[in-house]
Amino acid sequence: MPKAPVKRFRRLPDDEQSRVIEMAWEDRTPFEAIETLFGLAEPDVIEVMRHQLKPASFRLWRTRVTGRDTKHQTPNTKHQTPNTKLCARRMFYVDIAQRNISAEIH
């Protein structure tokens, strides 16, 4: 009988289920991001992965993520996630400004 996290996971659309598993496999995606997007905490993700993967694949995944710093956000960066649109806009304007300056020089 599947546990509550697995039942919650199964209620997600297929594309979101696939995304949760993909994010869990990614080395740089912290568990906190999965929790923010899908409401599944680290123990829930572990339970889902245990249920969705073959036993050997699950063991391989667990050895990869156990103790990995990149799978956990540090307390200082937890609330400092950059707004990507804002960062992209800033980089765009900096690029334009640099082009204008170099055009004035030449």
PDB file of C-alpha atoms in Angstrom:
ATOM      1  CA  MET A   1       0.000   0.000   0.000  1.00  0.00           C
ATOM      2  CA  PRO A   2       1.575   3.333  -1.062  1.00  0.00           C
ATOM      3  CA  LYS A   3       2.241   5.886   1.635  1.00  0.00           C
ATOM      4  CA  ALA A   4       0.745   9.401   1.714  1.00  0.00           C
ATOM      5  CA  PRO A   5       3.632  11.130  -0.166  1.00  0.00           C
ATOM      6  CA  VAL A   6       3.341   8.608  -2.995  1.00  0.00           C
ATOM      7  CA  LYS A   7      -0.429   9.143  -3.156  1.00  0.00           C
ATOM      8  CA  ARG A   8       0.110  12.926  -3.319  1.00  0.00           C
ATOM      9  CA  PHE A   9       2.713  12.378  -6.020  1.00  0.00           C
ATOM     10  CA  ARG A  10       0.319  10.251  -8.080  1.00  0.00           C
ATOM     11  CA  ARG A  11      -2.273  13.036  -8.019  1.00  0.00           C
ATOM     12  CA  LEU A  12       0.168  15.305  -9.878  1.00  0.00           C
ATOM     13  CA  PRO A  13      -0.143  15.446 -13.677  1.00  0.00           C
ATOM     14  CA  ASP A  14       2.226  13.139 -15.569  1.00  0.00           C
ATOM     15  CA  ASP A  15       4.500  15.977 -16.706  1.00  0.00           C
ATOM     16  CA  GLU A  16       4.891  17.228 -13.119  1.00  0.00           C
ATOM     17  CA  GLN A  17       5.620  13.692 -11.880  1.00  0.00           C
ATOM     18  CA  SER A  18       8.337  13.442 -14.493  1.00  0.00           C
ATOM     19  CA  ARG A  19       9.708  16.852 -13.463  1.00  0.00           C
ATOM     20  CA  VAL A  20       9.880  15.848  -9.767  1.00  0.00           C
ATOM     21  CA  ILE A  21      11.919  12.748 -10.638  1.00  0.00           C
ATOM     22  CA  GLU A  22      14.120  14.761 -12.986  1.00  0.00           C
ATOM     23  CA  MET A  23      14.769  17.425 -10.334  1.00  0.00           C
ATOM     24  CA  ALA A  24      15.554  14.737  -7.749  1.00  0.00           C
ATOM     25  CA  TRP A  25      18.176  13.220 -10.101  1.00  0.00           C
ATOM     26  CA  GLU A  26      19.784  16.597 -10.850  1.00  0.00           C
ATOM     27  CA  ASP A  27      22.831  17.276  -8.699  1.00  0.00           C
ATOM     28  CA  ARG A  28      22.338  21.029  -8.499  1.00  0.00           C
ATOM     29  CA  THR A  29      18.603  21.115  -7.677  1.00  0.00           C
ATOM     30  CA  PRO A  30      18.102  21.322  -3.891  1.00  0.00           C
ATOM     31  CA  PHE A  31      15.303  19.431  -2.169  1.00  0.00           C
ATOM     32  CA  GLU A  32      13.974  22.779  -0.976  1.00  0.00           C
ATOM     33  CA  ALA A  33      13.207  23.747  -4.597  1.00  0.00           C
ATOM     34  CA  ILE A  34      11.181  20.563  -5.058  1.00  0.00           C
ATOM     35  CA  GLU A  35       9.327  21.300  -1.841  1.00  0.00           C
ATOM     36  CA  THR A  36       8.592  24.869  -2.944  1.00  0.00           C
ATOM     37  CA  LEU A  37       7.320  23.837  -6.375  1.00  0.00           C
ATOM     38  CA  PHE A  38       5.495  20.601  -5.596  1.00  0.00           C
ATOM     39  CA  GLY A  39       4.989  20.484  -1.802  1.00  0.00           C
ATOM     40  CA  LEU A  40       7.104  17.347  -1.338  1.00  0.00           C
ATOM     41  CA  ALA A  41       9.694  17.576   1.448  1.00  0.00           C
ATOM     42  CA  GLU A  42      12.968  15.620   1.301  1.00  0.00           C
ATOM     43  CA  PRO A  43      11.588  12.512   3.092  1.00  0.00           C
ATOM     44  CA  ASP A  44       8.596  12.576   0.730  1.00  0.00           C
ATOM     45  CA  VAL A  45      10.868  12.761  -2.326  1.00  0.00           C
ATOM     46  CA  ILE A  46      12.906   9.852  -0.974  1.00  0.00           C
ATOM     47  CA  GLU A  47       9.729   7.810  -0.519  1.00  0.00           C
ATOM     48  CA  VAL A  48       8.530   8.699  -4.019  1.00  0.00           C
ATOM     49  CA  MET A  49      11.877   7.767  -5.542  1.00  0.00           C
ATOM     50  CA  ARG A  50      11.873   4.487  -3.605  1.00  0.00           C
ATOM     51  CA  HIS A  51       8.458   3.699  -5.072  1.00  0.00           C
ATOM     52  CA  GLN A  52       9.136   4.898  -8.653  1.00  0.00           C
ATOM     53  CA  LEU A  53      12.646   3.564  -9.279  1.00  0.00           C
ATOM     54  CA  LYS A  54      13.949   0.044  -9.558  1.00  0.00           C
ATOM     55  CA  PRO A  55      15.734  -1.056  -6.343  1.00  0.00           C
ATOM     56  CA  ALA A  56      19.226  -0.799  -7.892  1.00  0.00           C
ATOM     57  CA  SER A  57      18.454   2.641  -9.367  1.00  0.00           C
ATOM     58  CA  PHE A  58      17.132   3.826  -6.016  1.00  0.00           C
ATOM     59  CA  ARG A  59      20.287   2.679  -4.212  1.00  0.00           C
ATOM     60  CA  LEU A  60      22.439   4.421  -6.839  1.00  0.00           C
ATOM     61  CA  TRP A  61      20.418   7.634  -6.454  1.00  0.00           C
ATOM     62  CA  ARG A  62      20.568   7.515  -2.643  1.00  0.00           C
ATOM     63  CA  THR A  63      24.342   7.131  -2.638  1.00  0.00           C
ATOM     64  CA  ARG A  64      24.593  10.112  -5.016  1.00  0.00           C
ATOM     65  CA  VAL A  65      22.436  12.493  -2.972  1.00  0.00           C
ATOM     66  CA  THR A  66      23.364  11.407   0.553  1.00  0.00           C
ATOM     67  CA  GLY A  67      25.570  14.067   2.095  1.00  0.00           C
ATOM     68  CA  ARG A  68      25.725  16.131  -1.110  1.00  0.00           C
ATOM     69  CA  ASP A  69      25.926  19.842  -0.277  1.00  0.00           C
ATOM     70  CA  THR A  70      24.296  20.919  -3.528  1.00  0.00           C
ATOM     71  CA  LYS A  71      21.088  19.058  -2.702  1.00  0.00           C
ATOM     72  CA  HIS A  72      20.544  21.347   0.291  1.00  0.00           C
ATOM     73  CA  GLN A  73      20.378  25.123   0.354  1.00  0.00           C
ATOM     74  CA  THR A  74      22.476  26.855   2.962  1.00  0.00           C
ATOM     75  CA  PRO A  75      20.558  28.985   5.475  1.00  0.00           C
ATOM     76  CA  ASN A  76      22.052  32.191   4.020  1.00  0.00           C
ATOM     77  CA  THR A  77      20.984  31.508   0.446  1.00  0.00           C
ATOM     78  CA  LYS A  78      17.594  29.990   1.234  1.00  0.00           C
ATOM     79  CA  HIS A  79      15.735  33.277   0.901  1.00  0.00           C
ATOM     80  CA  GLN A  80      18.092  34.933  -1.574  1.00  0.00           C
ATOM     81  CA  THR A  81      17.063  33.180  -4.766  1.00  0.00           C
ATOM     82  CA  PRO A  82      17.481  35.673  -7.584  1.00  0.00           C
ATOM     83  CA  ASN A  83      14.581  36.763  -9.720  1.00  0.00           C
ATOM     84  CA  THR A  84      15.732  35.500 -13.113  1.00  0.00           C
ATOM     85  CA  LYS A  85      13.732  37.972 -15.155  1.00  0.00           C
ATOM     86  CA  LEU A  86      15.120  40.864 -13.116  1.00  0.00           C
ATOM     87  CA  CYS A  87      18.693  39.567 -13.449  1.00  0.00           C
ATOM     88  CA  ALA A  88      18.284  39.063 -17.197  1.00  0.00           C
ATOM     89  CA  ARG A  89      16.876  42.574 -17.568  1.00  0.00           C
ATOM     90  CA  ARG A  90      19.813  44.051 -15.626  1.00  0.00           C
ATOM     91  CA  MET A  91      22.309  42.158 -17.775  1.00  0.00           C
ATOM     92  CA  PHE A  92      20.506  43.395 -20.889  1.00  0.00           C
ATOM     93  CA  TYR A  93      20.769  47.037 -19.815  1.00  0.00           C
ATOM     94  CA  VAL A  94      24.402  46.647 -18.742  1.00  0.00           C
ATOM     95  CA  ASP A  95      25.172  45.164 -22.168  1.00  0.00           C
ATOM     96  CA  ILE A  96      23.434  48.085 -23.911  1.00  0.00           C
ATOM     97  CA  ALA A  97      25.301  50.605 -21.749  1.00  0.00           C
ATOM     98  CA  GLN A  98      28.633  48.947 -22.526  1.00  0.00           C
ATOM     99  CA  ARG A  99      27.881  48.993 -26.252  1.00  0.00           C
ATOM    100  CA  ASN A 100      26.980  52.702 -26.075  1.00  0.00           C
ATOM    101  CA  ILE A 101      30.207  53.508 -24.225  1.00  0.00           C
ATOM    102  CA  SER A 102      32.354  51.539 -26.677  1.00  0.00           C
ATOM    103  CA  ALA A 103      30.544  53.192 -29.620  1.00  0.00           C
ATOM    104  CA  GLU A 104      31.315  56.655 -28.190  1.00  0.00           C
ATOM    105  CA  ILE A 105      34.988  55.771 -27.775  1.00  0.00           C
ATOM    106  CA  HIS A 106      35.403  54.506 -31.360  1.00  0.00           C
TER     107      HIS A 106
END
